[in-house]
Amino acid sequence: EETAGYKGYGLGMFVEILSSVLSGAAIGPDVQSWSVTRDGAINYGHCFIVIDPKRYVPGFEVRLGDYLEKMRSLKGRVMVAGDPEKKFEKDAAENGVLLHESVATTMKSLAGRFGVEPPPEFKSLDASKSKGSLYSS
């Protein structure tokens, strides 16, 4: 199936069963959105599973590396977990980290509060326009 259909949906349900049903947390549409205007506690659940691949098959790291390279070499734009982050990290190392103006302004304000010299790139920012709280409008 083109978009995984019932199998993908089933996999998503399996994850929710492990992390929400099993832990007693909110389930499905009862899970509140991640926002400061939510009604009450979030009630998210978690499930952590630890697997030691060395207990299953020798050479796991090599086999995994081969598998990931095969996936990345498929036609189309195939990425695996971590690829977008590696691309962003490389770009940040070459070009610097892009900050939203409000974040940079808040950082300049915090630098002043703690007696730390802000980067020269922050010189033109008005630290008085910094929000007092992440949750204020």
PDB file of C-alpha atoms in Angstrom:
ATOM      1  CA  GLU A   1       0.000   0.000   0.000  1.00  0.00           C
ATOM      2  CA  GLU A   2       1.222   3.465  -0.853  1.00  0.00           C
ATOM      3  CA  THR A   3       0.982   5.033   2.619  1.00  0.00           C
ATOM      4  CA  ALA A   4       1.161   1.898   4.803  1.00  0.00           C
ATOM      5  CA  GLY A   5      -2.624   1.881   5.321  1.00  0.00           C
ATOM      6  CA  TYR A   6      -3.872  -0.336   8.118  1.00  0.00           C
ATOM      7  CA  LYS A   7      -0.358  -1.677   8.795  1.00  0.00           C
ATOM      8  CA  GLY A   8       1.031   1.794   9.521  1.00  0.00           C
ATOM      9  CA  TYR A   9      -2.040   2.617  11.570  1.00  0.00           C
ATOM     10  CA  GLY A  10      -1.576  -0.639  13.486  1.00  0.00           C
ATOM     11  CA  LEU A  11       2.063   0.191  14.182  1.00  0.00           C
ATOM     12  CA  GLY A  12       1.019   3.594  15.534  1.00  0.00           C
ATOM     13  CA  MET A  13      -1.605   1.909  17.725  1.00  0.00           C
ATOM     14  CA  PHE A  14       1.007  -0.530  19.035  1.00  0.00           C
ATOM     15  CA  VAL A  15       3.203   2.367  20.127  1.00  0.00           C
ATOM     16  CA  GLU A  16       0.239   4.030  21.848  1.00  0.00           C
ATOM     17  CA  ILE A  17      -0.711   0.776  23.587  1.00  0.00           C
ATOM     18  CA  LEU A  18       2.811   0.485  25.000  1.00  0.00           C
ATOM     19  CA  SER A  19       3.169   4.135  25.980  1.00  0.00           C
ATOM     20  CA  SER A  20      -0.368   5.132  26.982  1.00  0.00           C
ATOM     21  CA  VAL A  21      -2.639   2.166  27.634  1.00  0.00           C
ATOM     22  CA  LEU A  22       0.034   0.211  29.517  1.00  0.00           C
ATOM     23  CA  SER A  23       1.111   3.240  31.587  1.00  0.00           C
ATOM     24  CA  GLY A  24      -2.397   4.496  32.398  1.00  0.00           C
ATOM     25  CA  ALA A  25      -1.895   7.776  30.520  1.00  0.00           C
ATOM     26  CA  ALA A  26      -4.353   9.607  28.272  1.00  0.00           C
ATOM     27  CA  ILE A  27      -5.224   7.766  25.061  1.00  0.00           C
ATOM     28  CA  GLY A  28      -5.898   8.884  21.479  1.00  0.00           C
ATOM     29  CA  PRO A  29      -8.176  11.908  21.203  1.00  0.00           C
ATOM     30  CA  ASP A  30      -8.002  12.368  25.007  1.00  0.00           C
ATOM     31  CA  VAL A  31      -4.342  13.437  24.742  1.00  0.00           C
ATOM     32  CA  GLN A  32      -4.137  17.196  25.139  1.00  0.00           C
ATOM     33  CA  SER A  33      -2.111  19.314  22.749  1.00  0.00           C
ATOM     34  CA  TRP A  34       1.321  20.510  23.838  1.00  0.00           C
ATOM     35  CA  SER A  35       0.521  24.157  24.549  1.00  0.00           C
ATOM     36  CA  VAL A  36       0.462  26.565  27.470  1.00  0.00           C
ATOM     37  CA  THR A  37      -3.313  27.005  27.095  1.00  0.00           C
ATOM     38  CA  ARG A  38      -4.174  23.347  27.722  1.00  0.00           C
ATOM     39  CA  ASP A  39      -6.773  22.282  30.264  1.00  0.00           C
ATOM     40  CA  GLY A  40      -4.935  20.660  33.190  1.00  0.00           C
ATOM     41  CA  ALA A  41      -2.106  18.153  33.310  1.00  0.00           C
ATOM     42  CA  ILE A  42      -0.732  16.739  30.075  1.00  0.00           C
ATOM     43  CA  ASN A  43      -0.923  13.077  31.195  1.00  0.00           C
ATOM     44  CA  TYR A  44       1.466  11.794  28.528  1.00  0.00           C
ATOM     45  CA  GLY A  45       2.735   8.240  28.870  1.00  0.00           C
ATOM     46  CA  HIS A  46       6.097   6.762  28.012  1.00  0.00           C
ATOM     47  CA  CYS A  47       7.523   3.356  27.295  1.00  0.00           C
ATOM     48  CA  PHE A  48      11.246   2.632  27.189  1.00  0.00           C
ATOM     49  CA  ILE A  49      12.539  -0.610  25.728  1.00  0.00           C
ATOM     50  CA  VAL A  50      16.208  -1.504  25.926  1.00  0.00           C
ATOM     51  CA  ILE A  51      17.644  -3.958  23.420  1.00  0.00           C
ATOM     52  CA  ASP A  52      21.229  -5.160  23.364  1.00  0.00           C
ATOM     53  CA  PRO A  53      21.845  -6.125  19.696  1.00  0.00           C
ATOM     54  CA  LYS A  54      25.014  -8.004  20.648  1.00  0.00           C
ATOM     55  CA  ARG A  55      22.795 -10.657  22.241  1.00  0.00           C
ATOM     56  CA  TYR A  56      21.161 -11.388  18.878  1.00  0.00           C
ATOM     57  CA  VAL A  57      23.677 -11.380  16.063  1.00  0.00           C
ATOM     58  CA  PRO A  58      27.376 -10.579  15.710  1.00  0.00           C
ATOM     59  CA  GLY A  59      28.319  -7.605  13.526  1.00  0.00           C
ATOM     60  CA  PHE A  60      25.150  -5.639  14.165  1.00  0.00           C
ATOM     61  CA  GLU A  61      26.832  -2.242  13.662  1.00  0.00           C
ATOM     62  CA  VAL A  62      28.232  -3.231  10.252  1.00  0.00           C
ATOM     63  CA  ARG A  63      24.944  -4.787   9.140  1.00  0.00           C
ATOM     64  CA  LEU A  64      23.020  -1.715  10.280  1.00  0.00           C
ATOM     65  CA  GLY A  65      25.421   0.606   8.441  1.00  0.00           C
ATOM     66  CA  ASP A  66      25.040  -1.447   5.259  1.00  0.00           C
ATOM     67  CA  TYR A  67      21.255  -1.384   5.596  1.00  0.00           C
ATOM     68  CA  LEU A  68      21.112   2.382   6.103  1.00  0.00           C
ATOM     69  CA  GLU A  69      23.345   3.003   3.085  1.00  0.00           C
ATOM     70  CA  LYS A  70      21.107   0.762   0.958  1.00  0.00           C
ATOM     71  CA  MET A  71      18.041   2.708   2.083  1.00  0.00           C
ATOM     72  CA  ARG A  72      19.714   6.066   1.375  1.00  0.00           C
ATOM     73  CA  SER A  73      20.740   4.902  -2.109  1.00  0.00           C
ATOM     74  CA  LEU A  74      17.186   4.053  -3.197  1.00  0.00           C
ATOM     75  CA  LYS A  75      15.550   6.178  -5.888  1.00  0.00           C
ATOM     76  CA  GLY A  76      13.876   9.265  -4.519  1.00  0.00           C
ATOM     77  CA  ARG A  77      14.763  11.229  -1.429  1.00  0.00           C
ATOM     78  CA  VAL A  78      15.080   8.499   1.197  1.00  0.00           C
ATOM     79  CA  MET A  79      16.293   9.672   4.600  1.00  0.00           C
ATOM     80  CA  VAL A  80      16.628   7.714   7.785  1.00  0.00           C
ATOM     81  CA  ALA A  81      16.326   8.873  11.383  1.00  0.00           C
ATOM     82  CA  GLY A  82      19.009  11.445  12.144  1.00  0.00           C
ATOM     83  CA  ASP A  83      19.699  12.449   8.521  1.00  0.00           C
ATOM     84  CA  PRO A  84      17.834  15.794   8.663  1.00  0.00           C
ATOM     85  CA  GLU A  85      19.554  16.627  11.954  1.00  0.00           C
ATOM     86  CA  LYS A  86      22.990  15.799  10.528  1.00  0.00           C
ATOM     87  CA  LYS A  87      22.258  18.044   7.543  1.00  0.00           C
ATOM     88  CA  PHE A  88      21.145  20.873   9.848  1.00  0.00           C
ATOM     89  CA  GLU A  89      24.222  20.403  12.070  1.00  0.00           C
ATOM     90  CA  LYS A  90      26.532  20.578   9.037  1.00  0.00           C
ATOM     91  CA  ASP A  91      24.782  23.721   7.799  1.00  0.00           C
ATOM     92  CA  ALA A  92      25.012  25.321  11.264  1.00  0.00           C
ATOM     93  CA  ALA A  93      28.733  24.506  11.483  1.00  0.00           C
ATOM     94  CA  GLU A  94      29.338  26.111   8.082  1.00  0.00           C
ATOM     95  CA  ASN A  95      26.922  29.068   8.272  1.00  0.00           C
ATOM     96  CA  GLY A  96      26.121  29.581  11.954  1.00  0.00           C
ATOM     97  CA  VAL A  97      22.927  28.973  13.882  1.00  0.00           C
ATOM     98  CA  LEU A  98      19.882  30.903  12.700  1.00  0.00           C
ATOM     99  CA  LEU A  99      17.944  32.385  15.625  1.00  0.00           C
ATOM    100  CA  HIS A 100      14.518  33.970  15.588  1.00  0.00           C
ATOM    101  CA  GLU A 101      14.841  37.630  16.570  1.00  0.00           C
ATOM    102  CA  SER A 102      12.784  37.168  19.752  1.00  0.00           C
ATOM    103  CA  VAL A 103      15.079  34.322  20.879  1.00  0.00           C
ATOM    104  CA  ALA A 104      18.216  36.395  20.205  1.00  0.00           C
ATOM    105  CA  THR A 105      16.683  39.373  22.052  1.00  0.00           C
ATOM    106  CA  THR A 106      15.902  37.187  25.059  1.00  0.00           C
ATOM    107  CA  MET A 107      19.438  35.785  25.001  1.00  0.00           C
ATOM    108  CA  LYS A 108      20.860  39.335  24.963  1.00  0.00           C
ATOM    109  CA  SER A 109      18.658  40.242  27.926  1.00  0.00           C
ATOM    110  CA  LEU A 110      19.792  37.150  29.851  1.00  0.00           C
ATOM    111  CA  ALA A 111      23.426  37.897  29.043  1.00  0.00           C
ATOM    112  CA  GLY A 112      22.983  41.362  30.562  1.00  0.00           C
ATOM    113  CA  ARG A 113      21.251  39.936  33.623  1.00  0.00           C
ATOM    114  CA  PHE A 114      24.095  37.495  34.284  1.00  0.00           C
ATOM    115  CA  GLY A 115      26.963  39.794  33.321  1.00  0.00           C
ATOM    116  CA  VAL A 116      27.933  37.863  30.201  1.00  0.00           C
ATOM    117  CA  GLU A 117      29.084  39.679  27.063  1.00  0.00           C
ATOM    118  CA  PRO A 118      26.596  38.912  24.238  1.00  0.00           C
ATOM    119  CA  PRO A 119      27.903  38.111  20.753  1.00  0.00           C
ATOM    120  CA  PRO A 120      28.642  41.166  18.582  1.00  0.00           C
ATOM    121  CA  GLU A 121      25.831  40.089  16.206  1.00  0.00           C
ATOM    122  CA  PHE A 122      23.338  40.970  18.981  1.00  0.00           C
ATOM    123  CA  LYS A 123      24.501  44.614  19.193  1.00  0.00           C
ATOM    124  CA  SER A 124      21.539  46.058  17.283  1.00  0.00           C
ATOM    125  CA  LEU A 125      18.928  44.161  19.309  1.00  0.00           C
ATOM    126  CA  ASP A 126      16.897  45.991  21.958  1.00  0.00           C
ATOM    127  CA  ALA A 127      17.096  43.798  25.078  1.00  0.00           C
ATOM    128  CA  SER A 128      14.258  45.779  26.705  1.00  0.00           C
ATOM    129  CA  LYS A 129      11.883  44.133  24.198  1.00  0.00           C
ATOM    130  CA  SER A 130      12.636  40.711  25.661  1.00  0.00           C
ATOM    131  CA  LYS A 131       9.692  38.787  27.072  1.00  0.00           C
ATOM    132  CA  GLY A 132       9.764  38.358  30.834  1.00  0.00           C
ATOM    133  CA  SER A 133       8.475  34.811  30.417  1.00  0.00           C
ATOM    134  CA  LEU A 134       8.154  32.253  27.665  1.00  0.00           C
ATOM    135  CA  TYR A 135       4.473  32.066  28.502  1.00  0.00           C
ATOM    136  CA  SER A 136       3.629  35.766  28.290  1.00  0.00           C
ATOM    137  CA  SER A 137       2.070  37.235  25.173  1.00  0.00           C
TER     138      SER A 137
END
